[in-house]
Steps between C-alpha positions, in 0.01 A plus 500: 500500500146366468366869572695621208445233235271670292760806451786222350376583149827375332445138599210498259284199460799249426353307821148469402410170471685193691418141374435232759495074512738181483261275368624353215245395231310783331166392572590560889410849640727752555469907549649859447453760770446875306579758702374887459620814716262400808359134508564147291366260337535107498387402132491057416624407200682208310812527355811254401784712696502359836759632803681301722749735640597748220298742407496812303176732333497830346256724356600831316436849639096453486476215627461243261606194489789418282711152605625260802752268574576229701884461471434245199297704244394797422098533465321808282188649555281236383692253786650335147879407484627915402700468143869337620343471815638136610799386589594726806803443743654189325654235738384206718272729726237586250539115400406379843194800496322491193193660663682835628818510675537488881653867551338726724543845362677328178419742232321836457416734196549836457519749218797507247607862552468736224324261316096578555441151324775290663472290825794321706457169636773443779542151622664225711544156515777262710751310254621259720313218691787526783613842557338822542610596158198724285529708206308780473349572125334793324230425204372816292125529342390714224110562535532611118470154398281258431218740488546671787525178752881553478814253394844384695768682347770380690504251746697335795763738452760424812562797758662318790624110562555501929426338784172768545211462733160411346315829405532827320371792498497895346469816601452854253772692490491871627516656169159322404613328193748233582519208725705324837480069456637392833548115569679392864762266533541172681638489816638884451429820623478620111285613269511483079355821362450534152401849342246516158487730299406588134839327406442223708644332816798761524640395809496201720709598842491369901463630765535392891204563735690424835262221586354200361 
């Protein structure tokens, strides 16, 4: 795959830039790592958004930066709170993690499709203290507002309420436009797998992988 990489033109530069650090006060150092088609770069900078867990960055298709998220808010360009930005995943988890939420793999962006201005935010959090119960939430940006840092449109809209692994994660569809959301179980063999579209989540289905 790595001798090919520079042929996967349709990933674009969504992946650019990664933002880095846990440290929690904004005088503390932190970093972003820019990548380019052949080397990186580790750039120090200070910010407010910190990571503890959950993490999610996007840039559009050249590469620059547009927003992160730490399961808790939503951050724009500038690393300010995005318009509508706070008040992700409601519930006692983000109570107990004001900082960033705890989630490996938690949340991820990627582009609304059909909608060259739009951006998806999935994301997860656990809604009870003693259970494996989650729900798994979608958030939608347009980068139309605010002068061009973008504004929450929608937000914590509810996809699934299950007894779900920690973690989610997407892959493009094979028609290039649209989206797979897949999200595992707990203590299953099965998978939730959502399909986006232009109209949205269309379908949320199972399906059983035989092992676990």
């Amino acid at each position: 795959m790595l001798l090919f990489s520079n042929q996967i033109v349709g990933q674009g530069f969504y992946n650019h830039q990664w933002l880095l650090g846990s440290y929690l006060f904004l005088q503390d150092p932190k970093g972003r790592i820019v990548f380019d088609s052949s080397s990186f770069s580790h750039i120090p900078e200070f910010r407010k958004m910190v990571f503890w867990g959950t993490e999610a960055t996007i840039c559009d298709a050249q590469g620059n930066f547009l927003m992160s998220s730490n399961g808790v808010w939503i951050a724009n360009a500038i690393n300010d709170t995005m318009l509508n930005g706070s008040g992700l995943n409601p519930g006692y988890f983000v109570n107990g993690s004001p900082n960033g939420l705890l989630i490996p793999n938690g949340n991820f962006f990627i582009p609304t499709p059909g909608d060259t201005a739009g951006y998806t935010l999935f994301h997860q959090t656990e809604l009870d203290p003693n259970s494996s119960r989650c729900g798994v939430y979608f958030s939608t940006i347009d980068m139309n507002l605010d002068a061009g840092l973008g504004g929450v449109i929608s937000k914590n809209n509810l996809l699934i309420d299950d007894s779900l692994n920690w973690g989610i994660t997407a892959c493009k569809h094979a028609n290039g436009r649209d989206w797979w959301i897949i999200i595992a179980k707990d203590s299953s063999d099965k998978i939730y797998k959502l399909l986006y579209t232009d109209q949205g989540v269309v379908s949320i289905d199972t399906q059983s992988l035989n092992f676990y």
